[in-house]
mmCIF file of C-alpha atoms and ligand atoms in Angstrom:
data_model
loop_
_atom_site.group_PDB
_atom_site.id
_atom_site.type_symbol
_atom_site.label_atom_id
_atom_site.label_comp_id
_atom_site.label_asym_id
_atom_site.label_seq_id
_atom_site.Cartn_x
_atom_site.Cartn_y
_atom_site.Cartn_z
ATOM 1 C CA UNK K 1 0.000 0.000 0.000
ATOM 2 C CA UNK K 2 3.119 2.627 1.166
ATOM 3 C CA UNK K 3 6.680 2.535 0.927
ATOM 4 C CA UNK K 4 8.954 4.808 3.380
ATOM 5 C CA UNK K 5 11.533 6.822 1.799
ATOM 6 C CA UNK K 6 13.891 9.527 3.640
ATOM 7 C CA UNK K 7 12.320 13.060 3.187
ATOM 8 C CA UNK K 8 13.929 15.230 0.139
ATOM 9 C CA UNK K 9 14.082 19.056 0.210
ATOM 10 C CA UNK K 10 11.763 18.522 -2.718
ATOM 11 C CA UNK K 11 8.696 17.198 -0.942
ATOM 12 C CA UNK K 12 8.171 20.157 1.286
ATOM 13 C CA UNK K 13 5.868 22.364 -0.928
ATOM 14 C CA UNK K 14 3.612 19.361 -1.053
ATOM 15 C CA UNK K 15 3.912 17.952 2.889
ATOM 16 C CA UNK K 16 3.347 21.861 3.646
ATOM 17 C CA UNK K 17 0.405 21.916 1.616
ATOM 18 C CA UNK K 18 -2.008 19.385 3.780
ATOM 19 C CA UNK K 19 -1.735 22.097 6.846
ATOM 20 C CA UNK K 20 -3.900 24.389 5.884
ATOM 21 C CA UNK K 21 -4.664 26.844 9.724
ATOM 22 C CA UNK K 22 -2.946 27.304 12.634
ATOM 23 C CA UNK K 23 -5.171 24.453 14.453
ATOM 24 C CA UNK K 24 -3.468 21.926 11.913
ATOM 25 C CA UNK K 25 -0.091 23.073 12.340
ATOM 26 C CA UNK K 26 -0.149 22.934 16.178
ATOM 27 C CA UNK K 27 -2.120 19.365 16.451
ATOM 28 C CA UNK K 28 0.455 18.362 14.236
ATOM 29 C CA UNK K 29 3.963 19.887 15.262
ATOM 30 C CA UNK K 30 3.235 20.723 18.870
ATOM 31 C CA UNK K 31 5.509 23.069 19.952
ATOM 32 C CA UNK K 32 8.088 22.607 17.197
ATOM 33 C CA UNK K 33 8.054 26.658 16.640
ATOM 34 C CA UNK K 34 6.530 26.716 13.372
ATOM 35 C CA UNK K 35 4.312 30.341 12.703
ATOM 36 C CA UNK K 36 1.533 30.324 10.841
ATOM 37 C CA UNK K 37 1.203 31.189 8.000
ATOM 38 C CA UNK K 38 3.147 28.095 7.513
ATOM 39 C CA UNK K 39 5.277 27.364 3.747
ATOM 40 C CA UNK K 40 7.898 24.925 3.112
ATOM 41 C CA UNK K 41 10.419 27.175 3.461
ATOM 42 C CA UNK K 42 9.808 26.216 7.659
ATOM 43 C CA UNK K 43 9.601 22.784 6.471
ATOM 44 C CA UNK K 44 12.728 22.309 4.644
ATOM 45 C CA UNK K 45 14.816 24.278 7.477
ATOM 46 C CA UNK K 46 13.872 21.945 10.115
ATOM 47 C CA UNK K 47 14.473 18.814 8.333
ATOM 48 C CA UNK K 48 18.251 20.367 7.762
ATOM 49 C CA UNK K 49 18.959 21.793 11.205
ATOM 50 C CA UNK K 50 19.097 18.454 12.599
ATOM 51 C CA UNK K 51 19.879 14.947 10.632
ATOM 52 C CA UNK K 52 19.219 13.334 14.318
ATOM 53 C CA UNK K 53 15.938 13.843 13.199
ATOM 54 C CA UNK K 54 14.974 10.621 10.602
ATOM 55 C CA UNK K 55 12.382 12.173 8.684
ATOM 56 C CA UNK K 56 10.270 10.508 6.351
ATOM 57 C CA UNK K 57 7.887 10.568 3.814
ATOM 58 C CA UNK K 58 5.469 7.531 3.032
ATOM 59 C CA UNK K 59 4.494 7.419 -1.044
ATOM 60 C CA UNK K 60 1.753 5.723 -2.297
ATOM 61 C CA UNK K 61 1.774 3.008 -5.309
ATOM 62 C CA UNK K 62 1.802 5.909 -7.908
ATOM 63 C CA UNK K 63 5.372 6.975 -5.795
ATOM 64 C CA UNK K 64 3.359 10.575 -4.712
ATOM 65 C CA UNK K 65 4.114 11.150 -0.980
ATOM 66 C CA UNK K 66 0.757 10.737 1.264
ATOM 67 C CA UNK K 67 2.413 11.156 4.523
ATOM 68 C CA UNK K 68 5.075 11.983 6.915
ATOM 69 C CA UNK K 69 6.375 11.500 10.029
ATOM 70 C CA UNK K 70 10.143 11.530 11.917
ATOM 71 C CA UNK K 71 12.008 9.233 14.128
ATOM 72 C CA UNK K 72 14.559 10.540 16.779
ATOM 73 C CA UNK K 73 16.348 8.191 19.199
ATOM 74 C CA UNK K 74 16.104 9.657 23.049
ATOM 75 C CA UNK K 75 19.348 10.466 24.764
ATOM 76 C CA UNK K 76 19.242 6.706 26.709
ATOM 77 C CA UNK K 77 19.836 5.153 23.240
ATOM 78 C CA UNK K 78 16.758 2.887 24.311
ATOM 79 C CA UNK K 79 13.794 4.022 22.859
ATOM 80 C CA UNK K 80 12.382 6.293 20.266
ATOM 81 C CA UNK K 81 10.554 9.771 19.334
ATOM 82 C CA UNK K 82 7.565 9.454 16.639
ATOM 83 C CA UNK K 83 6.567 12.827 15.601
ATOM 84 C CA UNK K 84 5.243 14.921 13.030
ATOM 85 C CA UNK K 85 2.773 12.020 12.026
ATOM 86 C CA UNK K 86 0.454 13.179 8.946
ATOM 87 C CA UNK K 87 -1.609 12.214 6.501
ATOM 88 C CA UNK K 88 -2.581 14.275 3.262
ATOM 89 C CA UNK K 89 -6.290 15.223 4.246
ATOM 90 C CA UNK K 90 -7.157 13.879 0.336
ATOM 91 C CA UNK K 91 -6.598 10.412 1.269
ATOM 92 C CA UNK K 92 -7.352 10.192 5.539
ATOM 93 C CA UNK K 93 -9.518 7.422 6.267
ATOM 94 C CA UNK K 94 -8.796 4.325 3.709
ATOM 95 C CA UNK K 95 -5.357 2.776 6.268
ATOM 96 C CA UNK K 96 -2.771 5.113 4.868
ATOM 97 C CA UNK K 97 -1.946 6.079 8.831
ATOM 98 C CA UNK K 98 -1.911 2.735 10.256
ATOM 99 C CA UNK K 99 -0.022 1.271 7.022
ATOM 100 C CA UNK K 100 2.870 4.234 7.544
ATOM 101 C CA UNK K 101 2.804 3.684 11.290
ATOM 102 C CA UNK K 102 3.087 -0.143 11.258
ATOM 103 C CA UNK K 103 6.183 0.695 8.726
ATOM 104 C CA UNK K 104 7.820 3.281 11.023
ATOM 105 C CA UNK K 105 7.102 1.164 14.407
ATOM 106 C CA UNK K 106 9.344 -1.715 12.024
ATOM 107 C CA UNK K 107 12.009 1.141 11.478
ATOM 108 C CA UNK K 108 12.012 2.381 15.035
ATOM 109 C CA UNK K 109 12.581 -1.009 16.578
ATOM 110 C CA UNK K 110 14.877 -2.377 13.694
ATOM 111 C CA UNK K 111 17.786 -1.660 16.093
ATOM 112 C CA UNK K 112 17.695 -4.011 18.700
ATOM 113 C CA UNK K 113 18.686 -1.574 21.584
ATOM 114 C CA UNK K 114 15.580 0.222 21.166
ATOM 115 C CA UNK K 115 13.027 -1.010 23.668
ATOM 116 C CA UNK K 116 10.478 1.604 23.519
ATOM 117 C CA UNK K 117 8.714 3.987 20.987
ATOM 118 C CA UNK K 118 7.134 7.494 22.754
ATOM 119 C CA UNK K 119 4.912 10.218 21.152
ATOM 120 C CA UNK K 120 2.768 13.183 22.515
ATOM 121 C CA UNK K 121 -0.650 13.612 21.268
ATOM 122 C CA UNK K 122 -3.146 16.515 22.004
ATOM 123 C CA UNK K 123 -5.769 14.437 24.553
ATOM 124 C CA UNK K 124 -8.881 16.121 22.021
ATOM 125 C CA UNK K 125 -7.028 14.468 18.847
ATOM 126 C CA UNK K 126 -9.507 11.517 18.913
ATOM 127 C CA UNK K 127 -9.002 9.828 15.343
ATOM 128 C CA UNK K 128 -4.974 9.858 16.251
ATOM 129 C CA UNK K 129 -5.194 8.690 19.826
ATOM 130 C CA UNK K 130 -7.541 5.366 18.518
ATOM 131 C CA UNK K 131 -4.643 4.911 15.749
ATOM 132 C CA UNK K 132 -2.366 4.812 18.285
ATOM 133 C CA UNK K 133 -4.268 2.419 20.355
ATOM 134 C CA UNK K 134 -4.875 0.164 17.655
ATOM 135 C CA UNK K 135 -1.356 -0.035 17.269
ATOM 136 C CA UNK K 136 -0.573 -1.026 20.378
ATOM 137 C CA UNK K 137 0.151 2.168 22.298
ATOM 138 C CA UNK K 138 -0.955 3.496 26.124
ATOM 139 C CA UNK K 139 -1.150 6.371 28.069
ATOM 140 C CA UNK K 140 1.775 7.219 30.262
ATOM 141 C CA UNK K 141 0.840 10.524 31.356
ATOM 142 C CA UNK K 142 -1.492 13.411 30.852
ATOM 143 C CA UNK K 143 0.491 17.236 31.180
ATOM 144 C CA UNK K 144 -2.536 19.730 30.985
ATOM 145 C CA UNK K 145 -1.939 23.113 29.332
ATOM 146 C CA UNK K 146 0.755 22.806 27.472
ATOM 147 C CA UNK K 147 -0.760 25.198 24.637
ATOM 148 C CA UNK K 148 -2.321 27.733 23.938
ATOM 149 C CA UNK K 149 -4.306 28.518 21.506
ATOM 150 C CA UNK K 150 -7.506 31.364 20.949
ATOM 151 C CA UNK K 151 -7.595 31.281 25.046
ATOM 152 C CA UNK K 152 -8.014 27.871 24.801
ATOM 153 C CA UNK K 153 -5.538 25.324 26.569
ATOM 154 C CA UNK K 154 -4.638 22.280 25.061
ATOM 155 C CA UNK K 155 -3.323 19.363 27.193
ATOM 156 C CA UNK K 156 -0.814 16.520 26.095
ATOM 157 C CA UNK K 157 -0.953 12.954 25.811
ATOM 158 C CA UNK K 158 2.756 10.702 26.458
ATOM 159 C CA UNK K 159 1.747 7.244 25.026
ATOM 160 C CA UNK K 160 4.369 4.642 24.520
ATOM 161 C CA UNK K 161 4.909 1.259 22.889
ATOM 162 C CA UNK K 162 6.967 -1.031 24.151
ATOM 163 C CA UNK K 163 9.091 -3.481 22.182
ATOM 164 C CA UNK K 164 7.071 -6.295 23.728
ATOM 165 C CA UNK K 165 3.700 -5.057 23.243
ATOM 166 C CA UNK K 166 4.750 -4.320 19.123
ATOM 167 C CA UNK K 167 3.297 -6.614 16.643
ATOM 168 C CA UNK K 168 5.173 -6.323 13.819
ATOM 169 C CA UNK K 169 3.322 -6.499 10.706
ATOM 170 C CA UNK K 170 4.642 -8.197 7.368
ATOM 171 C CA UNK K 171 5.668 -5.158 4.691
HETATM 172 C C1 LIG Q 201 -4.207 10.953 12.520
HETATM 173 C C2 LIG Q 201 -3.987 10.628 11.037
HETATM 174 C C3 LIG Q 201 -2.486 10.494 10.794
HETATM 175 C C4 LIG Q 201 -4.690 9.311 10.696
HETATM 176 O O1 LIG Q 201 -4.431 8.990 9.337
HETATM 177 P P1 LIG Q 201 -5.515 8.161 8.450
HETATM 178 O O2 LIG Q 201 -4.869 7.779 7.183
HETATM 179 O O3 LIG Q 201 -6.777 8.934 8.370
HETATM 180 O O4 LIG Q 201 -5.715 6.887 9.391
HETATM 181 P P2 LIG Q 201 -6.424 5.508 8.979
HETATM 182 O O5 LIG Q 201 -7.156 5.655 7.695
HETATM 183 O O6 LIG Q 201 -5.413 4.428 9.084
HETATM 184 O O7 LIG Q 201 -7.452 5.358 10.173
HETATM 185 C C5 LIG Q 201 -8.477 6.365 10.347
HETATM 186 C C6 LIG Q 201 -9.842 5.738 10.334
HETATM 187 O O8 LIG Q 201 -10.157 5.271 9.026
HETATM 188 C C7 LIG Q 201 -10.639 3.928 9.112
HETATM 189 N N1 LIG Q 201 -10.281 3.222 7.896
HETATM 190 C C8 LIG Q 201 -9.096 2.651 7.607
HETATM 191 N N2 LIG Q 201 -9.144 2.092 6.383
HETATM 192 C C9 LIG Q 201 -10.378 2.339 5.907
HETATM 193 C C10 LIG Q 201 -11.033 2.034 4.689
HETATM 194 N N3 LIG Q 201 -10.427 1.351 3.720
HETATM 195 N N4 LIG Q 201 -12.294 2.477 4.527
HETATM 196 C C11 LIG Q 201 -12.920 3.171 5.499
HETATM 197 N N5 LIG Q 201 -12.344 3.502 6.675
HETATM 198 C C12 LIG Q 201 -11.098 3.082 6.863
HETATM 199 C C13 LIG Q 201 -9.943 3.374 10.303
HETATM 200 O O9 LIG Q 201 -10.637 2.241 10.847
HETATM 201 C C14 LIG Q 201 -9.968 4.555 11.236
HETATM 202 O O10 LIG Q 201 -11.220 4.604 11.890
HETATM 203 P P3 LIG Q 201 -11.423 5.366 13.296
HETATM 204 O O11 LIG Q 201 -11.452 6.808 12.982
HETATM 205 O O12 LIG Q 201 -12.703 4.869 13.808
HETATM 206 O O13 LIG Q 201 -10.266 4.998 14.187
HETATM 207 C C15 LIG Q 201 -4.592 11.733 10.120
HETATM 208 O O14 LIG Q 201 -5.942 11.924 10.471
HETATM 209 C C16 LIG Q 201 -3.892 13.067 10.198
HETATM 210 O O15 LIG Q 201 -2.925 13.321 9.476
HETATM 211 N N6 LIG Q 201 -4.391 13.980 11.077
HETATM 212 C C17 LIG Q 201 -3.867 15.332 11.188
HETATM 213 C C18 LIG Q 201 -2.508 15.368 11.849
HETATM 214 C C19 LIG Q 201 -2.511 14.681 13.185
HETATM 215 O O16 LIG Q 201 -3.443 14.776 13.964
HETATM 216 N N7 LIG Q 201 -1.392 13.974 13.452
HETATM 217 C C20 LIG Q 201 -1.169 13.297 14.711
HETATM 218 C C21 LIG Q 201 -0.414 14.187 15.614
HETATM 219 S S1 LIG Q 201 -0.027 13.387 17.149
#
């Protein structure tokens, strides 16, 4: 259904182009420090300011990217960031998330040192939250108002996946 490929300078304009307000861009990137209005100019300087950062893009069979998402390893060297996770809103709905997050959960644990995958998740992001339950994923902690946004606080959802609870999915 989706390959991964590493994230090219080139696919900004169109990963930019499925955030389309300031609500999208913050349920998506958290506190990342992207401004609205948002252009791929942001993009394409945070994917270079930091090749820790595995950023990827997942294309569909006709090779056009429908999502993206980035890996970090923590500090400990034992488990692993997911962020940025996103689908283009033309194609949400038919598996493209859970078929780019099954392939990214096989990247993050590839390395056999890594024991745990962690994300963050705004606690009124529904659709995402199930996604990540489906795959396997529980709340470690709830951090209320971590942003703001039109006088409204958001809160923050820590899930995590651990190596033993992952089941890995044939590509
Ligand atoms: C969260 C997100 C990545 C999910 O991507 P997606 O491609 O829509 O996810 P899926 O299609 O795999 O699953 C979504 C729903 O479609 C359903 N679905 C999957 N395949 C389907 C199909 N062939 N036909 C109908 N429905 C289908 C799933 O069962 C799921 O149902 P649910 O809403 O009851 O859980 C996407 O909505 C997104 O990019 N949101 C904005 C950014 C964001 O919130 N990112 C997360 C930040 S933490």
């Amino acid at each position: 259904m989706i390959e991964l490929r590493a994230f090219e300078p080139a696919d900004a304009l169109r990963v930019a182009s499925w955030i389309d307000s300031l609500e999208a861009l913050i349920t998506w990137s958290g506190n990342t420090g992207f401004t609205w209005p948002f252009d791929a100019g942001q993009l394409s300087a945070f994917h270079a300011s930091d090749p820790s950062r595995r950023c990827h893009v997942a294309v569909g069979s006709d090779g056009a990217p429908v999502g993206h998402f980035l890996l970090r390893t923590e500090p400990s060297g034992r488990s692993v960031r997911l962020g940025m996770v996103l689908i283009s809103p033309a194609v949400r709905g038919r598996g493209y998330g859970e078929a780019m997050l099954e392939a990214a959960l096989g990247e993050a644990f590839a390395s056999p040192a890594i024991q745990r995958v962690n994300l963050g998740v705004y606690s009124h992001n529904a659709g995402a939250i199930r996604l990540y339950e489906r795959l396997g994923f529980r709340t470690e902690s709830v951090t209320p108002k971590v942003t703001s946004i039109a006088g409204e606080w958001w809160a923050s959802i820590t899930m995590s996946l651990p190596r033993d609870a992952w089941r890995p999915h044939a590509p």
